[in-house]
XYZ file of C-alpha atoms in Angstrom:
534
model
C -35.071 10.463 6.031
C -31.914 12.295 7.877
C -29.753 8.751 8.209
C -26.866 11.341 9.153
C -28.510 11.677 12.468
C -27.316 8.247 13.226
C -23.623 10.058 13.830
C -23.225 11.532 16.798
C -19.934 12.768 16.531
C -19.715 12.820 12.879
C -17.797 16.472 12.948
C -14.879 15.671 15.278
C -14.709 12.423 13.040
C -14.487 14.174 9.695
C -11.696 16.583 10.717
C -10.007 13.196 12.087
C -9.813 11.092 9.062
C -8.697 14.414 7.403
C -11.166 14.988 4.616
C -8.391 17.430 3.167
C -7.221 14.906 0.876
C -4.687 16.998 -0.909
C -4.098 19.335 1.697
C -0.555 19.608 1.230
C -1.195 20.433 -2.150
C -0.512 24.132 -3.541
C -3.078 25.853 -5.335
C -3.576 25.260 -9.080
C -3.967 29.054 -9.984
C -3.647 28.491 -13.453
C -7.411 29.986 -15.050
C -9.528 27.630 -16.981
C -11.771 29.823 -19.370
C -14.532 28.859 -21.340
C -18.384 29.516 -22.362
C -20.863 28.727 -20.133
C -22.401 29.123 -16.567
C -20.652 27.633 -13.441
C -22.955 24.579 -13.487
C -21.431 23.931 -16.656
C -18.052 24.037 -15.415
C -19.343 21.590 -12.495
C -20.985 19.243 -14.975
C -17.884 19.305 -17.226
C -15.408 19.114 -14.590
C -14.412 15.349 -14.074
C -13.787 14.954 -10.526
C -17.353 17.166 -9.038
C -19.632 14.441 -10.610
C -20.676 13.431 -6.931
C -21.355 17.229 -6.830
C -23.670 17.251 -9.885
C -25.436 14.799 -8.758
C -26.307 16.405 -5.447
C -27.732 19.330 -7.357
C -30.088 17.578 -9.143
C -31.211 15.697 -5.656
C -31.350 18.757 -3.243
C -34.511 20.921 -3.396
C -34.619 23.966 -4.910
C -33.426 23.528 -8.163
C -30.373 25.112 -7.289
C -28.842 24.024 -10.782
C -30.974 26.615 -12.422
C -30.057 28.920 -10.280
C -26.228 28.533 -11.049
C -27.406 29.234 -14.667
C -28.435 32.289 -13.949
C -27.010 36.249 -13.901
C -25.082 35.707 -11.259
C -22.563 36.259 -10.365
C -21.692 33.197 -8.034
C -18.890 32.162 -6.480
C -19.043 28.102 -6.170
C -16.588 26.346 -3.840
C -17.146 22.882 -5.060
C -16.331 20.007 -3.161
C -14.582 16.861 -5.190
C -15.862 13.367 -5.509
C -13.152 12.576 -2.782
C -14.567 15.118 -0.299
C -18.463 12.913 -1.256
C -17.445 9.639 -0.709
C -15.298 10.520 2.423
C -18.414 12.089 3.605
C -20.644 9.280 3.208
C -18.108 6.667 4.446
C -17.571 8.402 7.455
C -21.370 8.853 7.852
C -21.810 4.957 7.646
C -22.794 4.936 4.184
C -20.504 1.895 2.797
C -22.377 1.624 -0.738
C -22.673 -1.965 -2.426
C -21.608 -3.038 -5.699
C -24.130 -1.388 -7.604
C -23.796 1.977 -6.082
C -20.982 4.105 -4.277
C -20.862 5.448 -0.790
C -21.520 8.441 -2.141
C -24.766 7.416 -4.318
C -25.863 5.338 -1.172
C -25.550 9.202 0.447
C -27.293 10.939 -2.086
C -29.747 8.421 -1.929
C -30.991 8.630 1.442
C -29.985 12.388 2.795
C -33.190 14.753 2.968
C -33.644 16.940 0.022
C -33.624 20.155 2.622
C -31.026 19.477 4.457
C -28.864 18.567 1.401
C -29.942 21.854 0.115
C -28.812 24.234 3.170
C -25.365 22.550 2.635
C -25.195 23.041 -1.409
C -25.549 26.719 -0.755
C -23.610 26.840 2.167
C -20.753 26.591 -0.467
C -21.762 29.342 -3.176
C -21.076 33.002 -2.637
C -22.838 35.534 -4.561
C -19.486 37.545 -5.912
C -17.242 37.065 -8.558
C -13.968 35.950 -6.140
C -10.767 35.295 -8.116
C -8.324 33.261 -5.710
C -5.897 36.052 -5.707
C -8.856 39.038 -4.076
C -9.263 36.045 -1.122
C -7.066 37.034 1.643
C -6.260 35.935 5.234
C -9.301 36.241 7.658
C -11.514 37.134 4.805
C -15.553 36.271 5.776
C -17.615 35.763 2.622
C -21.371 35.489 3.002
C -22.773 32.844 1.144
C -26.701 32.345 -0.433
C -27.618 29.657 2.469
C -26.967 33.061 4.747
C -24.291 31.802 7.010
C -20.775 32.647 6.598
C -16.897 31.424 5.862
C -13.519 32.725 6.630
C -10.612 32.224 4.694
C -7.322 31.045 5.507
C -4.126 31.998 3.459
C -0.456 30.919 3.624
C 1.649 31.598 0.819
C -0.496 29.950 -2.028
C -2.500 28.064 -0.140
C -5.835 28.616 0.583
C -8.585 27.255 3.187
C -11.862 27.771 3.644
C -13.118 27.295 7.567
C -16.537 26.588 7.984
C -19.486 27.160 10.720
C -17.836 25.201 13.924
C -14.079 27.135 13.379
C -12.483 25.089 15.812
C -8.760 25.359 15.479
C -8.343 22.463 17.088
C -10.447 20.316 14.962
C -8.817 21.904 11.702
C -11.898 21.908 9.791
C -10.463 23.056 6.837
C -11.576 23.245 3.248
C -8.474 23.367 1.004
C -8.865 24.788 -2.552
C -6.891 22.577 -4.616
C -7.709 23.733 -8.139
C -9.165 27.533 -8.319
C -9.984 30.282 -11.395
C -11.771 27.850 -13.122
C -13.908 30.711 -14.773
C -17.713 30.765 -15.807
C -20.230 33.241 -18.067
C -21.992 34.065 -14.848
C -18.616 33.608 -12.538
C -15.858 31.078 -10.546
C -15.664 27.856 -9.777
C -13.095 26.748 -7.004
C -12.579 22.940 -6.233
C -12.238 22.022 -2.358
C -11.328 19.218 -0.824
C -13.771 18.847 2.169
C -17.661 19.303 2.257
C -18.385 22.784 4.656
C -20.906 22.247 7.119
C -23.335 25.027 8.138
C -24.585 26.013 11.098
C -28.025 25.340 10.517
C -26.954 21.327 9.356
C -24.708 21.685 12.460
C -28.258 21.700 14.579
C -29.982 19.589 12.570
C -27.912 16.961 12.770
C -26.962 16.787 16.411
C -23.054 17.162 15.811
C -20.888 17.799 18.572
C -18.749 20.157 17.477
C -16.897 19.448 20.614
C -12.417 18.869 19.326
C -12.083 15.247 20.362
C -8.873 14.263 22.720
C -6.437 13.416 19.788
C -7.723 16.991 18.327
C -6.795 18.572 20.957
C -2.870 17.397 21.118
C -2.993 17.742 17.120
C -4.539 20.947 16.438
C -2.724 23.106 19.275
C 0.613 24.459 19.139
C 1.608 23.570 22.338
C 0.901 19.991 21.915
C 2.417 19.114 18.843
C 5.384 17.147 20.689
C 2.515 15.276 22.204
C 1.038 14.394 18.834
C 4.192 13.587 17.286
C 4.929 11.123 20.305
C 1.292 9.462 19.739
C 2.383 8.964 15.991
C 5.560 7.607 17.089
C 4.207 5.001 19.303
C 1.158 3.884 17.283
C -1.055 4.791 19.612
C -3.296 7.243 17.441
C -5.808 4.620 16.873
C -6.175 3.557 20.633
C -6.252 7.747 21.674
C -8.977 7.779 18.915
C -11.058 5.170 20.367
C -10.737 6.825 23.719
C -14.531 6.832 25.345
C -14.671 8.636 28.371
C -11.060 9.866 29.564
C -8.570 12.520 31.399
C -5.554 13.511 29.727
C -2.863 15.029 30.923
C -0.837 16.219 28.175
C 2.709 17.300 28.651
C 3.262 20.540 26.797
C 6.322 20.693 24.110
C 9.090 21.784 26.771
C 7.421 19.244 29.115
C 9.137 16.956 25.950
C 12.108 18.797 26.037
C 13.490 18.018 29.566
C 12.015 14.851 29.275
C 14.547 14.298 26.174
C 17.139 15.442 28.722
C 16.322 13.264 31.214
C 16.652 10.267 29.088
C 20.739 11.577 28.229
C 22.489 13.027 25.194
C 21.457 9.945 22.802
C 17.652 11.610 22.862
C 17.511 14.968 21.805
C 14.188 13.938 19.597
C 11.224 11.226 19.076
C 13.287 10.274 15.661
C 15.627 8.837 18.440
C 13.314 6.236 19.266
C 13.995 3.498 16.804
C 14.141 0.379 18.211
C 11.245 -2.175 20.297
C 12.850 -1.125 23.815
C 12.225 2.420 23.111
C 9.128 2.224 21.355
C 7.460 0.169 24.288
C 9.195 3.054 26.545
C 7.552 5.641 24.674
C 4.167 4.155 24.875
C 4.117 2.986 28.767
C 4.661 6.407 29.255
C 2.013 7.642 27.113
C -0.985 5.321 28.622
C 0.459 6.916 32.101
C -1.006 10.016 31.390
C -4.991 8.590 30.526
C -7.062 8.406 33.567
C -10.241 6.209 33.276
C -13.281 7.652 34.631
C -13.801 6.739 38.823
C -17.782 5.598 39.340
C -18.044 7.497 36.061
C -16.499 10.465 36.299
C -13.407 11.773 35.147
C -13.302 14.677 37.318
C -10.192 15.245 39.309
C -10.019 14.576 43.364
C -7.267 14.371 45.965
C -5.696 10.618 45.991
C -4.220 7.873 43.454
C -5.626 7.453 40.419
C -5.686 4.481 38.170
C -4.006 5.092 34.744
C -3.966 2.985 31.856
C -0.441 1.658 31.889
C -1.778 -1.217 34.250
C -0.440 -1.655 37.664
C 0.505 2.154 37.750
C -0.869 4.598 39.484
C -0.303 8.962 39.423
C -0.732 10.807 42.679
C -3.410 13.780 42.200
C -2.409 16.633 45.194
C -4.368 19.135 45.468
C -2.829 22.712 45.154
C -4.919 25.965 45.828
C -7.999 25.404 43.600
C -6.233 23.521 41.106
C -3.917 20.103 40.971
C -0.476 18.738 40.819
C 0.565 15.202 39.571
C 3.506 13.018 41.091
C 4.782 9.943 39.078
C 7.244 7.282 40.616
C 9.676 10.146 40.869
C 9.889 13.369 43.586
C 9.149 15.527 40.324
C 5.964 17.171 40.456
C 3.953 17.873 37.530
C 1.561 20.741 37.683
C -1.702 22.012 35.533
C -0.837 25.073 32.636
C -4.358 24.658 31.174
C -6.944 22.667 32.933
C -10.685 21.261 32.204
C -10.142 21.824 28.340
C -13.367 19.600 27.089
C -13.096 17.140 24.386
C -16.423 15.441 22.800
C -14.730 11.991 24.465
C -13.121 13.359 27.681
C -11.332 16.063 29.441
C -7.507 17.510 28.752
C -5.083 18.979 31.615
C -2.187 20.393 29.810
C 0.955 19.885 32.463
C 4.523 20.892 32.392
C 5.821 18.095 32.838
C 6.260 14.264 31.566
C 5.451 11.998 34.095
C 7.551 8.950 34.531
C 6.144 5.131 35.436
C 8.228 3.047 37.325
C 8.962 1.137 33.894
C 10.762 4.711 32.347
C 13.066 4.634 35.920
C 13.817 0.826 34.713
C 14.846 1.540 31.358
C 16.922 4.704 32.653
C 18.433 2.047 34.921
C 19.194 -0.339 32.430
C 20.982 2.209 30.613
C 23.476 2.965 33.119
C 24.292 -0.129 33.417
C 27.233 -2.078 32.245
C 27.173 -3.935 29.226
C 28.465 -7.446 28.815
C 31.830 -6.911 27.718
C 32.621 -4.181 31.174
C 31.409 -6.963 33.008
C 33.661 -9.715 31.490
C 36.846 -7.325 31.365
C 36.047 -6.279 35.230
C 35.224 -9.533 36.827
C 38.891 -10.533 38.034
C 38.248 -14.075 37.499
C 36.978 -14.186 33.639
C 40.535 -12.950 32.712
C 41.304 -15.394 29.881
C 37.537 -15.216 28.757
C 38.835 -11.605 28.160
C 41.745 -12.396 25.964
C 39.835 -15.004 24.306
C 36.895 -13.011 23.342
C 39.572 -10.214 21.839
C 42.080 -12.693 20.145
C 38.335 -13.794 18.198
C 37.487 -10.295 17.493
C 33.844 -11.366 19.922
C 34.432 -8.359 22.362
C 32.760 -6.064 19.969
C 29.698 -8.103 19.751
C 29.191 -7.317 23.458
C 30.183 -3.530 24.085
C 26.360 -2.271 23.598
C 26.200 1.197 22.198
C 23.392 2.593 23.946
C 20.606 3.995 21.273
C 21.140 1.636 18.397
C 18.039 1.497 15.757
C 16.731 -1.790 15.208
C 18.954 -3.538 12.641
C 17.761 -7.711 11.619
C 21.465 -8.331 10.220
C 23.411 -7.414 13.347
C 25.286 -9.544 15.375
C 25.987 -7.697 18.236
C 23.973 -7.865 21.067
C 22.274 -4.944 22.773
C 19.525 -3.785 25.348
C 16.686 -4.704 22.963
C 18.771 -7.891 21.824
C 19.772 -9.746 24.546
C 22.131 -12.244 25.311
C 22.371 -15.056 28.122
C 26.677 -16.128 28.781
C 27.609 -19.281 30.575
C 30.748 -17.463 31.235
C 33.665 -19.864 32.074
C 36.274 -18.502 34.747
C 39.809 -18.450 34.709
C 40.775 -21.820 36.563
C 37.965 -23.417 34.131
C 40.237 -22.090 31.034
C 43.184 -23.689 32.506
C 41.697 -27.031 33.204
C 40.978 -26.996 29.395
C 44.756 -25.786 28.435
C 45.744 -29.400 30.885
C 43.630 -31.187 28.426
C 44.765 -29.672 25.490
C 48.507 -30.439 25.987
C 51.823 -28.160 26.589
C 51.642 -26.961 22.959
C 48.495 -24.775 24.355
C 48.873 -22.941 27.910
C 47.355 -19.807 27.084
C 44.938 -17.888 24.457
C 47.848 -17.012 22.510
C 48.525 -20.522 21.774
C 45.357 -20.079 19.168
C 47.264 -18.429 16.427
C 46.704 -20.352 13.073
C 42.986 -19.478 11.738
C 41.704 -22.682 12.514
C 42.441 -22.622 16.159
C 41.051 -19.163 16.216
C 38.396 -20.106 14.285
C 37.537 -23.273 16.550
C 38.361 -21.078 19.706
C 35.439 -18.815 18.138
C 32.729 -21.823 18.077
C 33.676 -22.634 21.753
C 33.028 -19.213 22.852
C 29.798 -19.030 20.725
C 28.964 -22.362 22.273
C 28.431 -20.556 25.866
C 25.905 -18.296 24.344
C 22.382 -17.942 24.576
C 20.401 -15.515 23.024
C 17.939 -13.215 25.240
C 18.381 -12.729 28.446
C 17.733 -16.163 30.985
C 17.597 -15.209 34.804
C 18.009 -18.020 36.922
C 14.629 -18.211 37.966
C 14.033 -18.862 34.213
C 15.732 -21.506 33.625
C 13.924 -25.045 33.116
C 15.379 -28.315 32.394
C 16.078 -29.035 28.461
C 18.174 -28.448 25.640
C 19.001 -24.930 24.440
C 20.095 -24.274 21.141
C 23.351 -21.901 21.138
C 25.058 -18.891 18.949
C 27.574 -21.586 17.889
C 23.872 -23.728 16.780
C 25.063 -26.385 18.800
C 23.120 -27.514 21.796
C 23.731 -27.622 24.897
C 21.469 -29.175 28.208
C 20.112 -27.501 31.079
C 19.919 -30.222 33.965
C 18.050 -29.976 37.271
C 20.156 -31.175 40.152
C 17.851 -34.119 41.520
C 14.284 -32.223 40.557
C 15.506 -29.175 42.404
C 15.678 -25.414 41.074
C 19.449 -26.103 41.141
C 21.052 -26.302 37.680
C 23.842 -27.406 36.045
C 24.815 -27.434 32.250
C 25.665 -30.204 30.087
C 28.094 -30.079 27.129
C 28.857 -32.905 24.284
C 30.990 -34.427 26.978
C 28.255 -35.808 28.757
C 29.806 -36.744 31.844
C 30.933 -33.018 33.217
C 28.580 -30.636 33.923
C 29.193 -27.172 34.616
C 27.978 -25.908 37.911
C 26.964 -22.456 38.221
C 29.131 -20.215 41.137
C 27.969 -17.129 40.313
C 24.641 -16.489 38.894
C 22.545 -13.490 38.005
C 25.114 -11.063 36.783
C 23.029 -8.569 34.766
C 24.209 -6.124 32.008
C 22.862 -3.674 29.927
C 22.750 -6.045 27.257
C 22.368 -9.410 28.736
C 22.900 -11.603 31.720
C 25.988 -13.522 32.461
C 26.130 -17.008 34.967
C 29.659 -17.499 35.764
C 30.866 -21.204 35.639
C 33.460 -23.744 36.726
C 34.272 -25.303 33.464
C 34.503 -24.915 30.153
C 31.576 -25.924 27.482
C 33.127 -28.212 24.910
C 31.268 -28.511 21.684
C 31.765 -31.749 19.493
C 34.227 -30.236 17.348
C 36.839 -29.393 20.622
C 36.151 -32.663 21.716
C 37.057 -33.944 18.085
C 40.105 -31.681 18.004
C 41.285 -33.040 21.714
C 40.932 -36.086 20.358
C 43.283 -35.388 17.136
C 45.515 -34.417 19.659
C 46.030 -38.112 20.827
C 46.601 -39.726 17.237
């Protein structure tokens, strides 16, 4: 029974997963000598007992045959390289028996054979006589090329696809035999012949594609980035258009001098940026086909569409800007859609937003330029509170920060000038200004009062709804409806004066601001008004 023919697509999947377990791992050169053949070395060797089994299962009795002359040449695949095999193949074990016994169990004798001595060459091959584009015949009859950087070496096998990087890694070599060498892998080789048999399509999948081609490898890195590596890999049926690595470049540029890289990209804002972007460029299939034609075409940031204009015999791409994107390397197949390389990164309407929002003023320019939040100004510096509204564009994410920023919101029932001085009546003529604050209690209860008119995240007037709100001073304060209208006003401890809202909607980079007519008193003013009295 061939329960491997259940897998469809079991090639593109292996390289995927990345069967090279160690592949980052330099070669062990050091020689291991001892009597006996090469299948003694495999039988003695700890980690190839998944291998030692398969020898005795395949037909052929190709473990006699290792004891022979020789000399061989065994690339022997680890118990890693096994049970990645079989797991990927569906095989999930139980708890009597290992994926890779549940494998071994059920693969046909024939087949397992072909791919045995797919992995044995009839030479004596040291690591250091295997060189860079080296092909080595091997007993099965088909062949392998070599791979070598520095001191590490990889083994490709029949479907060399750079793009799937279906790579064999030695990770331990010169282990030496009576009848020749044993090298340890990391990744079972697949022959051509198991290729057929088993209905692989050898086809790079989309994800292979951006990761296993130069060109792409800003692509890749931005998939990473935005955690969407799982979602590319789950792709079905798709077109991609996949910016190229200067396509990343300019698009770096375009965002302003605090992104020169995807490690710039640290916080929620620009993560969600990143991907929006990224599900701009998938096209679904149209009545089943992804094939390109004149027109808008749905992409799978929702609500967004990319122009397709055709140009000569091939196609150009227009986003929600006049930038026009246009195809370096088209109809590339994948085994789960199609790739356009383009040379450019096209922008949704939610990248022109953000782009917007970081132009934009933050919280504190629009206090210290609205001529009639003057003494909210002083107030806010004599507290040392400014600084907790200047947003410095491209801050990482940081849980401990107070200050607030464009992925950290804040909401400011900001108090105008004649509202200040209707408080300094009430206060008394020992306080007529900000600067009348100036023991650390007053400055300290001046702090809670200013706290007291904030909100945090960012509350339009169309979202706000009758109830209490808890503040940055944690004291509440009440949203009222004016008579079951969408008018509002805001209640304080006072509960007699509201503040009305004259200005609303004021947005910043960082926050909102609603400018009122009075001043928000907290218990503990009211208290210290109060004290004033006694």
């Amino acid at each position: 029974m061939i329960k491997f023919r259940l897998i469809g697509i079991t090639f593109a999947l292996l390289a995927l997963i990345g069967l090279s377990s160690c592949e980052d791992d330099d070669v062990d050169n050091e020689a291991i000598i001892g009597p006996g053949t090469v299948d003694t070395r495999i039988n003695t060797t700890g980690s190839l007992s998944s291998l030692e089994a398969a020898l005795g299962v395949a037909s052929g009795d190709i473990a006699s045959t290792l004891n022979g002359t020789g000399p061989f040449t065994v690339f022997a695949p680890n118990d890693a390289a096994f049970t990645a095999l079989a797991e990927t193949l569906g095989f999930e074990g139980t708890d009597d028996i290992t994926p890779a016994e549940d494998l071994l169990a059920n693969v046909d004798s024939d087949l397992l054979a072909q791919i045995l001595t797919y992995h044995v060459v009839p030479e004596n091959l040291e690591a250091s006589s295997l060189s860079d584009g080296s092909i080595l015949t091997t007993v099965q009859g088909g062949s392998l090329s070599t791979v070598v950087t520095d001191d590490d070496i990889q083994l490709l096998d029949a479907s060399d696809l750079p793009e799937t990087n279906p790579v064999s890694n030695i990770i331990q070599s010169n282990i030496f035999a009576d009848n020749g060498i044993v090298h340890i892998i990391d990744k079972i080789l697949l022959p051509q012949d198991a290729i057929d048999a088993l209905n692989f399509d050898t086809r790079p999948s989309v994800l292979e594609w951006a990761t296993g081609t130069d060109n792409l490898s800003s692509l890749a890195a931005a998939l990473d980035k935005a955690g969407l590596v799982d979602a590319v890999t789950a792709l079905d049926t798709a077109r991609v258009l996949a910016p190229n690595n200067q396509a990343f470049e300019d698009f770096f540029d375009t965002l302003g001098d605090n992104y020169s890289d995807l490690e710039d990209f640290d916080n929620d804002a620009e993560i969600a940026l990143l991907q929006n972007t990224l599900w701009y460029h998938i096209l679904p299939p149209v009545d089943e086909s992804i094939d390109l034609s004149a027109g808008a075409r749905e992409t799978l940031l929702e609500d967004n569409t990319v122009d397709v204009i055709a140009s000569g015999s091939s196609f150009e791409f227009g986003d929600a800007t006049a930038t026009m994107a246009s195809i370096l390397t088209g109809d590339i197949d994948a085994n789960n859609g199609a790739v356009d390389i383009i040379d450019n990164v096209l922008l949704p309407q939610v990248a022109l937003d953000f782009l917007a929002l970081l132009a934009s003023d933050d919280l504190a320019t629009t206090v210290v330029d609205n001529g009639s939040l003057t003494i909210l100004e002083e107030a806010l510096i004599a507290t040392d509170l400014l600084g907790d509204f200047i947003d410095e564009t491209n801050v990482a994410f940081d849980s401990t920060a107070t200050n607030f920023t464009y992925f950290r919101t804040a909401t400011v029932f900001a108090p105008t000038d004649a509202a200040f001085n209707d408080l300094f009546d009430a206060l008394g003529t020992d306080y007529t200004n900000i600067a009348s604050f100036d023991t650390e209690d007053e400055l300290e209860l001046l702090s809670e009062l200013l706290l007291y008119h904030v909100i945090s995240g960012q509350m339009a007037s169309e979202d706000l709804e009758a109830g209490i709100v808890t503040t940055a001073a944690e004291r509440d304060i009440e949203i009222i409806s004016v008579l079951g209208t969408d008018d509002f006003v805001i209640g304080d401890a006072t509960n007699d004066i509201n503040a009305n809202i004259s200005t609303p909607d004021v947005f910043a980079r960082n926050g909102i601001a609603h400018v009122i007519d009075k001043v928000l008193l907290p218990q503990s003013v009211i208290d210290f008004i109060d004290s004033l009295d006694d």
